[in-house]
XYZ file of C-alpha atoms in Angstrom:
757
model
C 118.422 127.256 102.422
C 116.925 130.187 104.370
C 114.090 130.308 106.866
C 110.651 130.868 105.685
C 109.418 134.475 105.762
C 106.840 133.654 108.315
C 109.513 132.194 110.479
C 111.714 135.401 110.129
C 108.684 137.569 110.998
C 107.912 135.415 114.092
C 111.512 135.972 115.194
C 110.921 139.708 115.100
C 107.591 139.526 116.988
C 108.759 137.233 119.625
C 111.976 139.203 120.539
C 110.390 142.684 120.736
C 112.839 144.245 118.551
C 113.846 147.870 119.619
C 115.726 149.868 116.894
C 116.795 152.455 119.256
C 118.433 150.220 121.578
C 120.060 148.283 118.784
C 121.367 151.583 117.331
C 122.838 152.462 120.634
C 124.715 149.358 120.812
C 122.853 147.875 123.747
C 122.426 144.171 123.934
C 118.897 142.753 123.268
C 117.850 139.382 124.428
C 117.485 136.705 121.884
C 118.056 136.920 118.171
C 118.379 139.784 115.745
C 114.912 140.392 114.035
C 114.594 140.590 110.240
C 114.007 143.734 108.537
C 111.820 143.923 105.479
C 114.770 144.736 103.197
C 116.650 141.782 104.565
C 113.716 139.621 104.206
C 113.370 140.393 100.583
C 117.020 139.899 99.943
C 117.137 136.588 101.720
C 113.803 135.445 100.190
C 115.132 136.079 96.594
C 118.268 134.130 97.467
C 116.241 131.449 99.042
C 114.149 130.967 95.874
C 117.348 130.915 93.772
C 118.907 128.297 95.953
C 115.737 126.164 95.893
C 115.884 126.283 92.082
C 119.394 125.310 92.022
C 118.781 122.349 94.531
C 115.899 121.253 92.232
C 118.157 120.956 89.411
C 120.714 118.909 91.278
C 119.260 115.414 92.107
C 120.403 113.492 95.107
C 122.381 110.935 93.210
C 124.417 113.603 91.553
C 125.130 115.121 94.967
C 126.002 111.665 96.282
C 128.409 111.068 93.298
C 130.084 114.268 93.951
C 130.707 113.646 97.538
C 131.393 109.756 97.412
C 132.871 109.392 93.913
C 136.017 107.800 95.061
C 134.182 105.106 97.093
C 131.599 104.331 94.364
C 134.332 104.289 91.630
C 136.348 101.805 93.853
C 133.494 99.695 94.472
C 132.546 99.671 90.860
C 135.999 98.710 89.843
C 136.382 96.308 92.622
C 133.164 94.347 91.732
C 133.914 94.642 87.990
C 137.397 93.223 88.519
C 136.143 90.392 90.762
C 133.332 89.389 88.328
C 135.736 89.600 85.379
C 138.442 87.441 87.174
C 135.735 84.934 88.267
C 134.388 84.903 84.607
C 137.869 83.931 83.118
C 138.208 81.254 85.848
C 135.290 79.412 84.746
C 135.458 76.543 82.325
C 133.590 77.230 79.051
C 130.368 75.397 78.682
C 129.030 74.436 75.228
C 125.572 73.382 74.150
C 124.357 71.084 71.360
C 120.720 70.360 70.342
C 118.537 68.429 67.868
C 114.657 68.777 67.117
C 111.861 66.261 66.847
C 108.771 66.953 64.634
C 105.800 65.309 66.309
C 102.566 65.242 64.334
C 99.671 62.951 63.360
C 100.222 61.027 59.951
C 96.994 62.671 58.422
C 98.390 66.031 59.485
C 101.543 65.204 57.788
C 99.734 64.704 54.476
C 97.132 67.532 54.766
C 99.607 70.155 56.116
C 102.682 69.184 54.037
C 102.709 72.486 52.384
C 102.072 74.320 55.516
C 105.187 72.879 57.410
C 106.795 76.331 57.476
C 103.891 77.801 59.351
C 104.135 75.094 61.979
C 107.779 75.617 62.316
C 107.977 79.202 62.650
C 105.683 79.508 65.477
C 102.329 79.830 63.637
C 99.144 78.482 65.353
C 98.518 74.743 65.060
C 95.236 72.980 65.432
C 96.237 69.673 66.986
C 95.216 67.335 69.791
C 98.556 66.147 70.598
C 99.577 66.483 74.245
C 103.070 67.778 73.863
C 103.619 68.193 77.526
C 102.974 64.354 78.103
C 105.296 63.337 75.212
C 107.970 65.644 76.881
C 107.404 63.975 80.203
C 107.815 60.595 78.502
C 110.895 61.453 76.658
C 112.442 62.672 79.911
C 111.289 59.746 82.144
C 113.721 57.498 83.842
C 112.396 54.366 81.987
C 113.235 56.020 78.661
C 116.497 57.539 79.583
C 117.971 54.919 81.899
C 118.847 52.561 79.060
C 120.244 55.515 76.909
C 122.425 56.628 79.867
C 123.692 53.129 80.428
C 124.882 52.954 76.948
C 126.532 56.343 77.132
C 128.190 55.358 80.372
C 130.332 52.801 78.530
C 132.281 55.801 76.945
C 131.545 58.488 79.448
C 131.184 56.980 83.128
C 130.402 60.360 84.519
C 127.289 60.846 82.542
C 125.224 60.168 85.506
C 126.688 63.200 87.186
C 125.896 65.364 84.122
C 122.286 64.097 83.742
C 120.356 63.626 86.908
C 117.362 61.667 86.210
C 115.405 63.575 89.005
C 115.607 66.919 87.444
C 117.408 66.310 84.244
C 120.271 68.555 85.010
C 122.104 69.709 81.748
C 119.506 68.009 79.607
C 116.677 70.020 78.456
C 113.609 68.595 76.777
C 110.971 71.112 75.862
C 108.279 71.984 73.165
C 109.084 75.092 71.098
C 106.273 77.605 71.818
C 103.287 77.118 69.595
C 104.982 74.629 67.198
C 105.076 70.818 66.634
C 108.777 70.747 67.517
C 110.274 69.238 70.575
C 113.835 70.420 71.216
C 116.445 68.285 73.094
C 119.602 70.148 74.172
C 122.642 69.095 76.306
C 125.292 71.248 77.911
C 128.786 70.173 78.898
C 132.451 71.334 78.763
C 133.402 68.764 76.135
C 131.965 69.453 72.588
C 132.857 65.890 71.433
C 130.881 64.461 74.437
C 127.882 66.770 73.647
C 127.810 65.325 70.090
C 128.166 61.682 71.248
C 125.350 62.062 73.870
C 122.895 63.795 71.513
C 123.562 61.335 68.694
C 122.949 58.483 71.188
C 119.773 59.917 72.480
C 118.404 60.650 68.954
C 119.184 57.268 67.657
C 117.875 55.406 70.668
C 114.561 57.485 70.323
C 114.169 56.166 66.896
C 115.338 52.599 67.473
C 112.858 52.154 70.383
C 109.966 52.854 68.044
C 109.335 56.414 69.153
C 108.970 57.211 65.382
C 106.097 54.820 65.049
C 102.890 56.425 66.079
C 100.910 53.430 66.937
C 104.042 51.804 68.883
C 104.558 55.056 70.465
C 101.244 55.193 72.098
C 101.158 51.561 72.881
C 104.452 51.730 74.605
C 103.656 54.976 76.354
C 100.372 53.444 77.703
C 102.234 50.316 78.766
C 104.760 52.406 80.567
C 102.194 54.346 82.377
C 100.272 51.399 83.373
C 103.434 49.781 84.669
C 104.262 52.855 86.759
C 100.934 53.163 88.479
C 101.111 49.992 90.746
C 104.639 51.005 91.612
C 103.490 54.528 92.670
C 100.590 52.996 94.513
C 102.689 50.700 96.513
C 105.080 53.483 97.335
C 102.192 55.544 98.478
C 100.942 52.738 100.717
C 104.308 52.263 102.199
C 104.704 55.941 102.974
C 101.320 56.065 104.480
C 102.155 53.148 106.688
C 105.308 54.725 107.951
C 103.520 57.862 108.618
C 100.892 56.029 110.585
C 103.520 54.107 112.540
C 105.301 57.375 113.371
C 102.229 58.952 114.548
C 101.494 55.916 116.738
C 104.906 55.617 118.109
C 105.100 59.250 119.098
C 101.313 59.808 119.774
C 100.707 62.839 117.516
C 98.705 63.720 114.417
C 100.754 66.716 113.250
C 104.076 67.461 114.533
C 103.516 71.289 114.365
C 100.397 70.712 116.613
C 102.329 68.369 118.890
C 105.096 71.061 119.227
C 102.523 73.534 120.230
C 100.893 71.292 122.847
C 104.248 70.146 124.264
C 105.351 73.654 124.517
C 102.143 74.716 126.288
C 102.342 71.897 128.676
C 106.004 72.639 129.405
C 105.072 76.258 130.142
C 102.223 75.250 132.397
C 104.261 72.659 134.250
C 107.196 74.999 134.725
C 104.882 77.578 135.988
C 103.423 75.067 138.472
C 106.928 73.838 139.347
C 108.081 77.229 140.222
C 104.899 77.996 142.154
C 105.456 74.701 144.045
C 109.032 75.796 144.836
C 107.728 79.039 146.032
C 105.185 77.304 148.366
C 107.948 75.196 149.653
C 109.948 78.164 150.590
C 106.975 79.727 152.227
C 106.174 76.644 154.135
C 109.722 76.129 155.295
C 109.789 79.773 156.404
C 106.664 79.292 158.292
C 107.884 76.154 159.779
C 111.154 77.584 160.919
C 109.333 80.451 162.440
C 106.880 78.122 164.443
C 109.805 75.930 165.568
C 111.690 79.008 166.769
C 108.845 80.145 168.849
C 108.182 76.574 170.129
C 111.860 75.869 170.703
C 111.231 72.173 169.980
C 111.287 69.796 167.003
C 107.973 68.374 166.013
C 108.703 64.949 167.641
C 109.707 66.796 171.015
C 106.681 69.026 170.753
C 104.384 65.925 170.469
C 106.166 64.352 173.399
C 106.055 67.323 175.461
C 102.231 67.490 174.823
C 101.886 63.922 175.858
C 104.067 64.530 178.945
C 102.142 67.533 180.105
C 98.981 65.567 179.995
C 100.340 62.693 181.965
C 98.750 62.520 185.531
C 101.810 61.033 186.964
C 103.999 63.910 185.621
C 101.501 66.433 186.950
C 101.422 64.704 190.464
C 105.312 64.861 190.485
C 105.423 68.485 189.567
C 102.873 69.260 192.456
C 105.060 67.217 194.893
C 108.014 68.944 193.751
C 106.326 72.465 194.303
C 105.173 71.337 197.845
C 108.694 70.318 198.733
C 110.225 73.447 197.344
C 107.780 75.461 199.383
C 108.407 73.492 202.537
C 112.123 73.893 201.835
C 111.735 77.519 201.649
C 110.065 77.758 204.884
C 112.629 75.568 206.692
C 115.449 77.441 205.238
C 114.388 80.373 207.091
C 114.689 78.394 210.469
C 117.334 75.823 209.863
C 120.682 75.869 208.422
C 121.573 73.693 205.316
C 123.215 71.124 207.572
C 120.154 70.466 209.772
C 118.403 67.205 209.400
C 115.168 68.866 208.273
C 116.891 70.642 205.358
C 118.761 67.622 204.342
C 115.820 65.449 204.345
C 113.818 67.873 202.261
C 116.606 68.179 199.662
C 116.749 64.438 199.482
C 113.107 64.320 198.741
C 113.551 67.125 196.194
C 116.246 65.146 194.364
C 114.221 62.041 194.279
C 111.183 63.898 192.868
C 113.444 65.341 190.293
C 114.841 61.966 189.331
C 111.375 60.649 189.027
C 110.438 63.560 186.729
C 113.502 62.899 184.530
C 112.460 59.274 184.431
C 108.990 60.358 183.248
C 110.603 62.671 180.626
C 112.655 59.848 179.437
C 109.437 57.728 178.763
C 108.449 60.401 176.153
C 112.003 60.673 174.703
C 112.784 63.965 176.284
C 115.786 63.025 178.335
C 118.369 64.421 175.840
C 116.758 67.556 174.999
C 118.225 70.992 175.770
C 116.831 71.803 179.357
C 116.683 75.518 178.700
C 114.594 75.043 175.546
C 112.482 72.428 177.265
C 111.731 74.694 180.241
C 110.916 77.560 177.903
C 108.525 75.253 176.106
C 106.891 74.030 179.206
C 106.476 77.611 180.312
C 104.323 78.266 177.256
C 100.687 77.934 178.042
C 99.324 74.458 177.186
C 96.776 75.736 174.770
C 99.219 78.054 172.840
C 101.789 75.190 172.912
C 99.234 72.710 171.512
C 98.392 75.220 168.852
C 101.925 75.824 167.856
C 102.642 72.011 167.803
C 99.702 71.442 165.609
C 100.790 74.234 163.153
C 104.403 72.757 163.236
C 103.216 69.267 162.360
C 100.876 70.707 159.668
C 103.628 72.606 158.050
C 106.061 69.705 158.188
C 103.358 67.437 156.538
C 102.780 70.318 153.970
C 106.489 70.444 153.163
C 106.513 66.730 152.636
C 103.504 66.825 150.271
C 104.997 69.959 148.428
C 108.324 68.103 148.077
C 106.673 65.106 146.629
C 104.540 67.277 144.246
C 107.790 69.031 143.131
C 109.602 65.657 142.538
C 106.601 64.621 140.446
C 106.553 67.874 138.428
C 110.324 67.423 137.964
C 109.720 64.117 136.365
C 107.069 65.544 134.110
C 109.365 68.412 133.172
C 112.256 65.938 132.367
C 109.769 63.810 130.119
C 108.529 67.012 128.372
C 112.010 68.243 127.714
C 112.979 64.781 126.496
C 109.931 64.682 124.068
C 110.677 68.130 123.001
C 114.230 67.399 122.306
C 113.311 64.473 120.181
C 110.674 66.349 118.393
C 112.952 67.975 115.690
C 114.093 64.648 114.339
C 110.660 63.309 114.378
C 109.342 66.410 112.644
C 112.018 66.121 110.077
C 111.281 62.440 109.306
C 107.695 63.119 109.228
C 108.118 66.139 106.876
C 110.413 63.941 104.598
C 107.829 61.154 104.495
C 104.966 63.732 103.893
C 107.014 65.371 101.055
C 107.634 62.024 99.384
C 103.935 61.156 99.837
C 102.968 64.431 98.191
C 105.494 63.768 95.481
C 104.224 60.333 94.777
C 100.647 61.398 94.990
C 101.201 64.101 92.419
C 103.062 61.599 90.181
C 100.402 59.031 90.442
C 97.683 61.743 89.591
C 99.751 62.775 86.602
C 100.234 59.140 85.518
C 96.458 58.503 85.909
C 95.601 61.494 83.863
C 98.256 60.570 81.240
C 96.797 56.908 81.193
C 93.267 58.413 80.505
C 94.675 60.658 77.768
C 96.610 57.789 76.163
C 93.656 55.584 76.291
C 91.685 58.135 74.541
C 94.242 58.703 72.108
C 94.649 55.154 71.416
C 91.547 55.233 69.227
C 92.633 58.304 67.416
C 95.265 58.673 64.819
C 98.803 57.575 65.887
C 101.680 59.902 66.037
C 104.639 60.436 63.682
C 108.084 61.166 64.974
C 110.674 62.616 62.762
C 114.154 64.141 63.481
C 114.245 67.241 61.307
C 117.457 68.891 62.798
C 120.280 66.438 63.483
C 122.406 67.011 66.673
C 124.656 70.111 66.332
C 127.131 71.618 68.614
C 127.535 75.313 68.844
C 131.061 76.777 68.219
C 130.777 79.444 70.947
C 130.232 78.594 74.575
C 126.887 79.418 76.203
C 128.505 79.995 79.552
C 130.141 82.129 80.727
C 129.561 85.186 78.474
C 132.358 87.778 79.221
C 130.368 90.759 77.872
C 127.291 90.117 79.840
C 129.256 89.357 83.028
C 131.264 92.581 82.379
C 128.148 94.640 82.122
C 126.527 92.673 85.021
C 129.763 93.590 87.038
C 129.729 97.240 86.118
C 125.990 97.562 86.949
C 126.296 95.566 90.119
C 129.341 97.293 91.215
C 127.898 100.772 90.536
C 124.655 99.762 92.369
C 126.530 98.359 95.240
C 128.771 101.370 95.552
C 125.858 103.725 95.272
C 123.885 101.844 97.978
C 126.757 101.620 100.463
C 127.628 105.221 99.781
C 124.101 106.259 100.366
C 124.192 104.455 103.658
C 127.380 106.077 104.627
C 125.978 109.433 103.620
C 122.937 109.034 105.606
C 124.944 107.952 108.617
C 127.358 110.973 108.212
C 126.267 113.785 110.510
C 128.099 116.422 108.339
C 126.198 119.164 106.787
C 126.511 119.044 103.015
C 123.934 121.556 101.869
C 122.196 124.603 102.770
C 118.828 122.847 103.220
C 120.165 120.719 105.886
C 121.953 123.755 107.458
C 118.519 125.572 107.626
C 116.870 122.686 109.431
C 119.521 122.672 112.246
C 119.091 126.157 113.619
C 116.364 127.991 111.563
C 118.718 130.988 111.509
C 118.922 133.170 108.338
C 121.820 132.496 106.029
C 123.469 135.769 105.323
C 125.844 134.476 102.597
C 126.652 131.305 100.722
C 130.253 131.307 99.891
C 131.013 128.968 96.874
C 134.096 126.744 96.966
C 137.072 128.433 95.338
C 140.606 127.192 95.675
C 141.882 130.666 94.870
C 140.262 132.077 97.996
C 142.552 130.285 100.282
C 145.021 132.944 100.902
C 148.614 132.023 101.579
C 151.655 133.683 102.988
C 152.958 134.584 99.576
C 151.879 137.883 98.330
C 151.619 136.902 94.731
C 149.220 134.158 95.545
C 146.861 136.362 97.659
C 143.628 136.747 95.774
C 143.421 140.239 97.108
C 140.252 141.865 95.892
C 142.016 145.333 96.169
C 145.842 145.015 96.328
C 147.070 148.493 95.361
C 146.423 152.105 95.095
C 147.527 152.043 91.552
C 144.529 152.480 89.114
C 146.157 150.050 86.747
C 146.587 147.344 89.277
C 143.190 148.185 90.872
C 141.515 147.542 87.514
C 143.479 144.240 87.108
C 142.306 143.072 90.494
C 138.695 144.068 89.653
C 138.829 142.020 86.525
C 139.962 139.044 88.479
C 137.236 139.408 90.963
C 134.656 139.692 88.260
C 135.558 136.342 87.191
C 135.055 134.760 90.671
C 131.565 133.866 91.992
C 132.798 134.597 95.470
C 132.859 138.420 94.981
C 129.003 138.598 94.707
C 128.602 136.453 97.726
C 130.735 138.682 99.847
C 129.075 141.665 98.497
C 125.752 140.067 99.565
C 127.108 139.301 103.032
C 128.074 142.946 103.498
C 124.717 144.042 102.252
C 122.809 141.826 104.778
C 125.067 142.924 107.630
C 124.294 146.511 106.753
C 120.476 145.910 106.582
C 120.700 144.135 110.000
C 122.595 147.089 111.442
C 120.850 150.185 109.916
C 121.525 153.814 110.987
C 124.780 152.794 112.750
C 127.773 155.024 112.033
C 129.986 152.199 113.261
C 129.142 148.637 113.059
C 130.964 145.925 114.924
C 130.501 142.056 114.391
C 132.111 138.940 115.638
C 132.951 136.228 112.992
C 133.361 132.822 114.568
C 132.813 129.128 113.821
C 131.717 125.954 115.680
C 135.070 124.272 115.130
C 138.494 125.319 113.859
C 139.348 125.401 110.174
C 136.031 126.577 109.088
C 137.431 129.366 106.959
C 136.442 132.276 109.414
C 139.596 134.179 109.114
C 139.589 133.988 105.310
C 135.903 135.241 105.369
C 136.702 137.778 107.879
C 139.485 139.315 105.544
C 137.445 139.059 102.439
C 134.502 140.742 104.044
C 136.806 143.554 105.062
C 138.163 143.935 101.552
C 134.761 144.006 100.075
C 133.580 146.657 102.508
C 136.685 148.638 101.741
C 135.947 148.417 98.101
C 132.746 150.027 98.757
C 134.529 153.014 100.351
C 134.161 151.823 103.929
C 136.950 152.054 106.673
C 137.266 148.640 108.187
C 139.228 147.600 111.247
C 140.012 143.813 111.416
C 140.876 142.553 114.940
C 142.409 139.082 115.460
C 141.010 137.840 118.889
C 141.928 134.098 118.142
C 144.781 133.691 120.633
C 144.831 129.893 120.076
C 145.300 129.799 116.219
C 145.842 133.388 114.957
C 145.817 133.546 111.174
C 145.198 137.198 110.080
C 148.905 138.324 110.240
C 149.730 135.440 108.059
C 146.959 135.926 105.485
C 147.659 139.803 105.367
C 151.479 139.224 105.549
C 151.944 141.746 108.354
C 154.245 141.611 111.475
C 152.830 140.151 114.805
C 155.298 141.700 117.072
C 152.718 143.765 119.056
C 149.003 143.593 118.994
C 146.000 142.938 121.086
C 148.038 141.303 123.949
C 150.158 144.491 124.379
C 146.986 146.631 124.277
C 145.206 144.698 126.991
C 148.251 144.421 129.211
C 148.611 148.217 128.885
C 151.979 148.274 127.140
C 150.613 150.353 124.213
C 147.399 152.223 123.364
C 145.231 150.582 120.773
C 145.974 153.330 118.195
C 149.565 152.300 118.245
C 148.818 148.491 117.464
C 146.969 149.315 114.234
C 148.745 148.256 110.989
C 147.588 149.318 107.631
C 148.625 147.019 104.837
C 149.794 148.594 101.710
C 147.923 146.325 99.580
C 144.509 147.552 100.460
C 143.119 151.070 101.175
C 140.927 151.884 104.102
C 141.836 148.479 105.768
C 143.415 148.496 109.267
C 144.501 145.333 111.300
C 145.220 144.604 114.895
C 147.008 141.300 115.166
C 147.175 139.059 118.214
C 150.542 139.789 119.347
C 152.209 137.868 122.000
C 150.274 134.613 122.806
C 149.719 134.201 126.469
C 148.900 130.983 128.453
C 145.514 132.298 129.711
C 144.007 134.437 126.946
C 140.543 134.280 128.098
C 141.447 136.361 131.247
C 142.383 139.199 128.867
C 139.134 138.930 126.957
C 137.216 139.129 130.107
C 139.167 142.112 131.524
C 137.960 145.615 131.730
C 140.743 146.611 129.488
C 139.216 144.605 126.670
C 135.776 146.281 127.264
C 137.372 149.640 127.479
C 139.279 149.196 124.312
C 136.098 148.002 122.474
C 134.143 150.928 123.651
C 136.852 153.391 122.727
C 137.257 152.078 119.162
C 133.399 152.132 118.795
C 133.285 155.696 120.205
C 135.987 156.967 118.022
C 133.895 156.339 114.911
C 137.070 156.138 113.004
C 135.886 152.923 111.248
C 132.656 152.060 109.622
C 132.938 148.411 110.129
C 134.762 146.514 112.909
C 135.286 142.908 112.538
C 136.484 140.568 115.435
C 137.950 137.219 114.312
C 137.363 135.001 117.300
C 138.172 131.353 117.919
C 135.855 128.402 117.502
C 132.819 128.306 119.935
C 132.794 124.698 120.578
C 135.898 124.710 122.583
C 136.384 128.260 123.834
C 133.939 131.002 125.094
C 136.085 133.888 123.679
C 133.474 134.571 120.920
C 130.611 134.940 123.406
C 132.698 137.223 125.547
C 133.370 139.627 122.617
C 129.847 139.294 121.021
C 128.268 140.682 124.071
C 129.663 144.074 123.325
C 129.192 144.079 119.635
C 126.273 144.398 117.251
C 126.108 140.572 117.006
C 127.801 137.330 116.029
C 128.018 135.616 112.653
C 128.616 131.982 112.614
C 130.702 130.370 109.672
C 129.733 126.806 108.678
C 131.874 124.885 106.338
C 129.739 122.742 104.069
C 130.939 119.105 104.386
C 133.099 119.748 107.468
C 130.827 120.820 110.327
C 128.733 118.224 112.061
C 124.974 118.923 112.689
C 125.297 118.211 116.414
C 128.251 120.438 116.780
C 126.457 123.324 115.195
C 123.321 122.639 117.325
C 125.307 122.415 120.495
C 126.980 125.886 119.878
C 123.520 127.258 118.847
C 122.029 126.183 122.212
C 124.993 127.516 124.089
C 124.384 130.930 122.386
C 120.703 130.784 123.029
C 121.505 130.137 126.788
C 123.716 133.078 126.982
C 121.387 135.307 125.086
C 124.135 136.021 122.496
C 122.889 137.960 119.691
C 123.345 135.949 116.378
C 122.925 137.874 113.132
C 123.011 134.741 111.040
C 125.013 132.038 109.410
C 127.643 131.943 106.531
C 127.675 128.668 104.588
C 131.323 128.236 103.253
C 132.704 126.297 100.473
C 129.540 125.350 98.677
C 130.462 123.013 95.912
């Protein structure tokens, strides 16, 4: 797909295209604009491509790309279903039919029996659904199953009285017929079971209308007290469960407990934070006070004691006197000794006073620092310390209480699932019993009303018969199901894989990645992959001989690739008008995109149009041109750039094609990028361009994702063309290369979508 015309025009306006600078070979910033001729050419091709895409649905494209996976999934699922089918034991089915009608209807409609049997409308007041329920009720079937169990003890496994598994009793739509069918693996067992059921129905009087209604009414009346008792028992159990666990509805209880748990946990964590804050404040106050709460209280009492204050005063007076006498007398004088004795006595009395307040064993330094604090401040700190201690005790008590509440809530929540399950089971049983009681009450009313009407007449019109073919499994149906299921599974999984695949599979996606014009769409053609064998080269022009030239032209006319390359050359010519010598770089995002093959085929198309073409291989990492053209690689670009030979001597002219010249890589060096960056490379390119010996110069460069060689060369040419191999290139790889080229202001002529299938 190509960009919209408006987008192409916007490129032209935004990049301020200058034809003169382009013709002179100068490098413009941004991208190459779209000329009107190129717009028309690309627009026509875009319309053609859109028409082709419209004819190819997504599923068809998906099958083309993922056919192997879809085929494998289809075969795998089909094989699995087939194997499973033949592993199953065949199940057979037998049935018999009862005709249920009123006696008067039997007389008046005897001639219309066929109408009643074939689904015609019947005017009757018979409640067939009730009759079907009676026939399938446990009270009717239990004696029958007991009789059958004498021969087949496993009959209770085959026929479950709760859901009548394998036994089906139903009224045929809009008829007077009730069909009874039974399924099992043993045809003899089916015949015996159906014979027993049919005979028991008749022997128990179900063929007598009067007795049928009487027995049915009797049965319904007998079941009602049982159901009522069962309902009362279930209600009692539910009430007891609600009383024991103190809830009305377990869902509401669960919500309330969860809310309580969240609120309690929130309060618990808040209390923990309060405790941490209180403990932090407590430690801070204690650090300032230097005492424990008990010592702080004792110190407060001590400092308020008159005796302690008097002793401190005496000590102070003695210390003053001692200081005065020390200035006059020596330490051994009687006066000094007497004063020191008094000082020691006073100190002993002070210690005794401290001991009264439990301060004897305290750290003296901390105590002195605490005493040095002003009394008002110390009292305030003491009060705060005691308050924080009490607060911590209260908070810890609250935390313990909250922990108990949390444990209780968690215990109740843990037991709630079992309680809920028991409650739901009881409630389900209650609903089932209530519905059953409701149905029996309705049935009783109907039977009582029918009791005064005509009685029913029962008749087996179709004896028990067992089908010869199994009803399960049916191989053909399973095979078709396996095919359809496998195909669906494979398609869905393949679609998921396809959506996750980042490869570019069509031109439409290619257009959305870069919004660059697509210069050519090269279809997939296995013959276009050139090899080293000359006879296998699909050379567009391989000889000077008119006869061989005609032969090659015939071959090309059979290939859709030729027109694509002609269109490519035309678009390049329109992008580079009025240039006597055009030069382009052909590169790709990743290796093996087919750029070398495209470079060679573009050169051959150009030569077929009478153009002189020089093809230069600059891919030092993976040179291919000398292999494709089958020429020597003894000397080439490396020898030119290292100054060993002039560029004219490195040119080779293959004999297969007129007007085509080629410069191979030559010797491969360890650091080829340095050669491409060199002045020699720039000089060579300018000389070749200035010589005007060639109408078109094509540089085959390595992939851009790994190497910058292509950007180096493109800066001195008329532009760069990116080759994108459909189904190989990832969108992120192309986008990354595109962004790199934009950053370096490399001129991009457009894209070539290669190997379109």
